[in-house]
Amino acid sequence: MDILIFGISLVAAFIFALGGIGAAIILIPIMVWMGIPITTAKPVGLFYNTVSLAGASISNIKNKLLDFKTGIPIIVFSFLFAAVGAYSSKFVSQKIVLLIFIAFLIFSGFMFLFFKKKSMETYREDRPVLKLSLIGIGAGFLSGLLGIGGGGIISPLMLMMGFNPKKIAAITAFVVPFSAFSGFVTYWMMGAINWKLLLIVSTGGIIGATLGTIFMQKKLDPKVVKKILAVILLLMAAKMIFIMVG
């Protein structure tokens, strides 16, 4: 079981690092499907996102792909509201959390799959601070509530705003560790952590995310990145619906 979880975390981190999204969005449903309680899986997923995307961000910084100024408003507000979301989870039933999770997966998947810029437009280079701050608030709250990093809401919303997908991937990979760590610490303060599971999952995440980021930088077109993520997210949503119905 430990080897299987390590392998799944490595592959998931590699694939999701292609779009700068923390793979907890897929890893948590997989752990729940394997019989791990969601209350155990959520803090593990948050820490997994923290360490895996921190490694991806280091690679992006070295390759000068990261726009710090655009990411700062999202970082600040996602960090603050992740703790709020994690604390709020105490008052929300597991069924409601899973339903929100499914809606979250479907929204993100369809945004990546069907949202297209007008062909004559260029990617925007300005920094709308208010809109970016609102994205941070929403992403941070959902990050803490669901035990994910918030990348699945940051990326599609920035895509709608007209930013380059590769730029979005770099910014999201930089933002997610902050919100994820804030949520993780809140869960840690509220109860016990499965440290063995956390170590296994996080080790695979660091390796996979680093390799995925390098591959994305050198090999992939932004349109391919979008399609890969869309298919994975929608398949995972279908799987979660099957689990709930079953």
CSV table of C-alpha atoms in Angstrom, one decimal:
chain,number,residue,atom,x,y,z
A,1,MET,CA,0.0,0.0,0.0
A,2,ASP,CA,2.8,2.4,0.9
A,3,ILE,CA,4.6,1.8,-2.4
A,4,LEU,CA,1.3,2.3,-4.3
A,5,ILE,CA,0.6,5.6,-2.6
A,6,PHE,CA,4.1,6.8,-3.3
A,7,GLY,CA,3.8,5.9,-7.0
A,8,ILE,CA,0.4,7.6,-7.3
A,9,SER,CA,1.6,10.7,-5.6
A,10,LEU,CA,4.7,10.9,-7.9
A,11,VAL,CA,2.7,10.5,-11.1
A,12,ALA,CA,-0.1,12.9,-10.0
A,13,ALA,CA,2.4,15.6,-9.0
A,14,PHE,CA,4.2,15.2,-12.4
A,15,ILE,CA,1.0,15.6,-14.4
A,16,PHE,CA,-0.5,18.5,-12.4
A,17,ALA,CA,2.8,20.4,-12.2
A,18,LEU,CA,2.4,20.8,-16.0
A,19,GLY,CA,-0.3,23.3,-15.2
A,20,GLY,CA,1.1,24.6,-11.9
A,21,ILE,CA,-1.8,23.0,-9.9
A,22,GLY,CA,-1.3,21.1,-6.7
A,23,ALA,CA,-2.1,17.4,-7.2
A,24,ALA,CA,-4.0,17.1,-3.9
A,25,ILE,CA,-7.1,17.9,-6.0
A,26,ILE,CA,-6.8,14.4,-7.4
A,27,LEU,CA,-4.8,12.7,-4.6
A,28,ILE,CA,-7.4,13.3,-1.9
A,29,PRO,CA,-10.3,11.6,-3.8
A,30,ILE,CA,-7.9,8.7,-4.6
A,31,MET,CA,-6.9,8.3,-0.9
A,32,VAL,CA,-10.6,8.4,0.1
A,33,TRP,CA,-11.4,5.7,-2.5
A,34,MET,CA,-8.6,3.6,-1.0
A,35,GLY,CA,-10.3,3.8,2.4
A,36,ILE,CA,-8.4,6.6,4.0
A,37,PRO,CA,-10.7,8.9,5.9
A,38,ILE,CA,-11.2,12.4,4.3
A,39,THR,CA,-10.3,14.0,7.7
A,40,THR,CA,-6.9,12.3,7.4
A,41,ALA,CA,-6.5,12.9,3.7
A,42,LYS,CA,-7.1,16.6,3.7
A,43,PRO,CA,-4.1,17.8,5.9
A,44,VAL,CA,-1.9,15.3,4.1
A,45,GLY,CA,-3.0,16.7,0.8
A,46,LEU,CA,-2.3,20.3,1.9
A,47,PHE,CA,1.2,19.5,3.1
A,48,TYR,CA,1.7,17.5,-0.2
A,49,ASN,CA,0.8,20.6,-2.2
A,50,THR,CA,3.1,22.8,-0.1
A,51,VAL,CA,6.3,20.8,-0.6
A,52,SER,CA,5.6,19.6,-4.2
A,53,LEU,CA,4.9,23.0,-5.6
A,54,ALA,CA,7.6,24.7,-3.6
A,55,GLY,CA,10.0,22.6,-5.6
A,56,ALA,CA,8.3,23.5,-8.8
A,57,SER,CA,8.5,27.2,-7.9
A,58,ILE,CA,12.2,27.0,-7.3
A,59,SER,CA,12.6,25.6,-10.8
A,60,ASN,CA,10.4,28.4,-12.2
A,61,ILE,CA,12.4,31.1,-10.4
A,62,LYS,CA,15.7,29.8,-11.7
A,63,ASN,CA,14.3,29.9,-15.3
A,64,LYS,CA,12.9,33.4,-14.7
A,65,LEU,CA,9.3,32.4,-15.5
A,66,LEU,CA,7.7,33.8,-12.3
A,67,ASP,CA,6.0,37.2,-12.2
A,68,PHE,CA,6.2,38.0,-8.5
A,69,LYS,CA,4.2,41.2,-8.6
A,70,THR,CA,1.2,39.6,-10.2
A,71,GLY,CA,1.2,36.7,-7.6
A,72,ILE,CA,1.6,38.8,-4.4
A,73,PRO,CA,-2.1,39.8,-4.0
A,74,ILE,CA,-3.2,36.2,-4.5
A,75,ILE,CA,-0.6,34.9,-2.0
A,76,VAL,CA,-1.5,37.3,0.8
A,77,PHE,CA,-5.3,36.7,0.7
A,78,SER,CA,-5.1,33.0,-0.1
A,79,PHE,CA,-2.8,32.5,2.9
A,80,LEU,CA,-5.2,34.4,5.3
A,81,PHE,CA,-8.4,32.7,4.1
A,82,ALA,CA,-7.0,29.2,3.9
A,83,ALA,CA,-7.0,29.2,7.7
A,84,VAL,CA,-10.6,30.4,7.7
A,85,GLY,CA,-11.6,27.6,5.3
A,86,ALA,CA,-9.8,24.9,7.3
A,87,TYR,CA,-11.5,26.1,10.6
A,88,SER,CA,-14.9,26.2,8.8
A,89,SER,CA,-14.5,22.5,7.9
A,90,LYS,CA,-15.4,21.7,11.5
A,91,PHE,CA,-18.9,22.8,10.8
A,92,VAL,CA,-19.5,21.3,7.4
A,93,SER,CA,-20.5,17.7,6.8
A,94,GLN,CA,-18.4,15.3,4.8
A,95,LYS,CA,-21.1,14.9,2.2
A,96,ILE,CA,-21.3,18.6,1.6
A,97,VAL,CA,-17.5,18.8,1.3
A,98,LEU,CA,-17.5,16.0,-1.3
A,99,LEU,CA,-20.3,17.8,-3.3
A,100,ILE,CA,-18.3,21.0,-3.3
A,101,PHE,CA,-15.2,19.1,-4.3
A,102,ILE,CA,-17.1,17.6,-7.3
A,103,ALA,CA,-18.5,21.0,-8.4
A,104,PHE,CA,-14.9,22.4,-8.1
A,105,LEU,CA,-13.5,19.6,-10.3
A,106,ILE,CA,-16.2,20.1,-13.0
A,107,PHE,CA,-15.8,23.9,-13.0
A,108,SER,CA,-12.1,23.7,-13.4
A,109,GLY,CA,-12.2,21.0,-16.0
A,110,PHE,CA,-14.7,22.8,-18.2
A,111,MET,CA,-12.9,26.1,-17.9
A,112,PHE,CA,-9.7,24.6,-19.1
A,113,LEU,CA,-11.4,22.6,-21.9
A,114,PHE,CA,-13.7,25.2,-23.4
A,115,PHE,CA,-12.6,28.7,-22.5
A,116,LYS,CA,-10.8,30.3,-25.4
A,117,LYS,CA,-9.3,33.7,-26.0
A,118,LYS,CA,-10.3,35.7,-29.1
A,119,SER,CA,-7.6,35.0,-31.7
A,120,MET,CA,-6.7,38.6,-32.2
A,121,GLU,CA,-6.1,39.2,-28.5
A,122,THR,CA,-2.7,39.2,-26.9
A,123,TYR,CA,-2.0,37.9,-23.4
A,124,ARG,CA,-2.5,40.7,-20.8
A,125,GLU,CA,0.5,42.0,-18.9
A,126,ASP,CA,-1.2,44.4,-16.4
A,127,ARG,CA,-1.9,43.6,-12.7
A,128,PRO,CA,-5.5,44.2,-11.6
A,129,VAL,CA,-4.9,44.0,-7.9
A,130,LEU,CA,-8.5,43.9,-6.7
A,131,LYS,CA,-9.5,41.1,-9.0
A,132,LEU,CA,-6.3,39.1,-8.1
A,133,SER,CA,-7.1,39.7,-4.4
A,134,LEU,CA,-10.6,38.3,-4.8
A,135,ILE,CA,-9.2,35.3,-6.5
A,136,GLY,CA,-6.9,34.8,-3.6
A,137,ILE,CA,-9.8,35.0,-1.1
A,138,GLY,CA,-11.9,32.4,-2.9
A,139,ALA,CA,-8.9,30.1,-3.6
A,140,GLY,CA,-7.7,30.3,0.0
A,141,PHE,CA,-11.1,29.5,1.5
A,142,LEU,CA,-11.7,26.5,-0.7
A,143,SER,CA,-8.1,25.4,-0.1
A,144,GLY,CA,-8.6,25.1,3.6
A,145,LEU,CA,-12.2,23.7,3.4
A,146,LEU,CA,-11.4,21.0,0.9
A,147,GLY,CA,-7.8,20.3,1.8
A,148,ILE,CA,-6.4,21.3,-1.6
A,149,GLY,CA,-4.1,24.1,-2.7
A,150,GLY,CA,-6.6,26.3,-4.6
A,151,GLY,CA,-4.8,26.1,-7.9
A,152,GLY,CA,-7.9,24.7,-9.5
A,153,ILE,CA,-9.7,27.9,-9.0
A,154,ILE,CA,-6.7,30.3,-9.5
A,155,SER,CA,-5.8,28.9,-12.9
A,156,PRO,CA,-9.2,29.0,-14.7
A,157,LEU,CA,-10.0,32.4,-13.3
A,158,MET,CA,-6.7,33.9,-14.4
A,159,LEU,CA,-7.2,32.2,-17.8
A,160,MET,CA,-10.6,34.0,-18.1
A,161,MET,CA,-8.8,37.2,-17.3
A,162,GLY,CA,-6.5,36.7,-20.3
A,163,PHE,CA,-3.2,35.7,-18.8
A,164,ASN,CA,-0.7,33.3,-20.6
A,165,PRO,CA,-1.3,29.7,-19.5
A,166,LYS,CA,2.4,29.2,-18.9
A,167,LYS,CA,2.6,32.4,-16.8
A,168,ILE,CA,-0.5,31.2,-14.9
A,169,ALA,CA,1.2,27.8,-14.2
A,170,ALA,CA,4.3,29.5,-12.7
A,171,ILE,CA,2.2,31.9,-10.6
A,172,THR,CA,-0.1,29.2,-9.3
A,173,ALA,CA,2.8,26.9,-8.4
A,174,PHE,CA,4.2,29.8,-6.4
A,175,VAL,CA,0.9,30.8,-4.7
A,176,VAL,CA,-0.4,27.3,-3.7
A,177,PRO,CA,2.3,26.4,-1.1
A,178,PHE,CA,1.4,29.5,0.9
A,179,SER,CA,-2.3,28.8,1.1
A,180,ALA,CA,-1.8,25.0,1.5
A,181,PHE,CA,0.6,25.4,4.4
A,182,SER,CA,-1.7,27.8,6.2
A,183,GLY,CA,-4.5,25.3,5.9
A,184,PHE,CA,-2.2,22.4,7.0
A,185,VAL,CA,-1.1,24.3,10.1
A,186,THR,CA,-4.8,24.9,11.0
A,187,TYR,CA,-5.7,21.2,10.6
A,188,TRP,CA,-2.6,20.3,12.7
A,189,MET,CA,-3.7,22.5,15.5
A,190,MET,CA,-7.2,21.0,15.4
A,191,GLY,CA,-6.1,17.3,15.6
A,192,ALA,CA,-3.6,14.6,14.8
A,193,ILE,CA,-1.7,14.1,11.6
A,194,ASN,CA,-0.8,10.7,10.0
A,195,TRP,CA,2.9,11.5,9.7
A,196,LYS,CA,3.9,8.3,8.0
A,197,LEU,CA,1.4,8.8,5.2
A,198,LEU,CA,2.4,12.5,5.0
A,199,LEU,CA,6.1,11.5,4.5
A,200,ILE,CA,5.3,8.9,1.8
A,201,VAL,CA,3.0,11.2,-0.2
A,202,SER,CA,5.2,14.3,0.1
A,203,THR,CA,8.4,12.5,-1.0
A,204,GLY,CA,6.6,11.4,-4.2
A,205,GLY,CA,5.2,14.8,-4.7
A,206,ILE,CA,8.5,16.6,-4.5
A,207,ILE,CA,10.1,14.3,-7.1
A,208,GLY,CA,7.1,14.3,-9.4
A,209,ALA,CA,6.4,18.1,-9.4
A,210,THR,CA,10.0,19.0,-10.0
A,211,LEU,CA,10.2,16.6,-13.0
A,212,GLY,CA,6.8,17.8,-14.3
A,213,THR,CA,7.8,21.5,-14.1
A,214,ILE,CA,11.0,20.9,-16.0
A,215,PHE,CA,9.1,19.0,-18.7
A,216,MET,CA,6.4,21.8,-19.0
A,217,GLN,CA,9.1,24.5,-19.3
A,218,LYS,CA,10.9,22.7,-22.1
A,219,LYS,CA,8.4,20.6,-24.0
A,220,LEU,CA,4.8,21.7,-23.8
A,221,ASP,CA,2.6,24.2,-25.6
A,222,PRO,CA,0.2,26.1,-23.3
A,223,LYS,CA,-2.8,24.7,-25.2
A,224,VAL,CA,-1.6,21.1,-24.5
A,225,VAL,CA,-1.2,22.0,-20.8
A,226,LYS,CA,-4.9,23.1,-20.6
A,227,LYS,CA,-6.2,20.0,-22.3
A,228,ILE,CA,-4.2,17.6,-20.1
A,229,LEU,CA,-5.6,19.2,-17.0
A,230,ALA,CA,-9.1,19.4,-18.2
A,231,VAL,CA,-9.3,15.7,-19.0
A,232,ILE,CA,-7.9,14.7,-15.6
A,233,LEU,CA,-10.2,16.9,-13.6
A,234,LEU,CA,-13.3,15.8,-15.4
A,235,LEU,CA,-12.4,12.1,-15.1
A,236,MET,CA,-11.8,12.6,-11.4
A,237,ALA,CA,-15.2,14.4,-11.0
A,238,ALA,CA,-16.9,11.4,-12.7
A,239,LYS,CA,-15.1,9.0,-10.3
A,240,MET,CA,-16.1,11.0,-7.2
A,241,ILE,CA,-19.8,11.0,-8.4
A,242,PHE,CA,-19.6,7.2,-8.9
A,243,ILE,CA,-18.2,6.9,-5.3
A,244,MET,CA,-21.0,9.0,-3.8
A,245,VAL,CA,-23.8,7.2,-5.8
A,246,GLY,CA,-22.3,3.8,-5.0
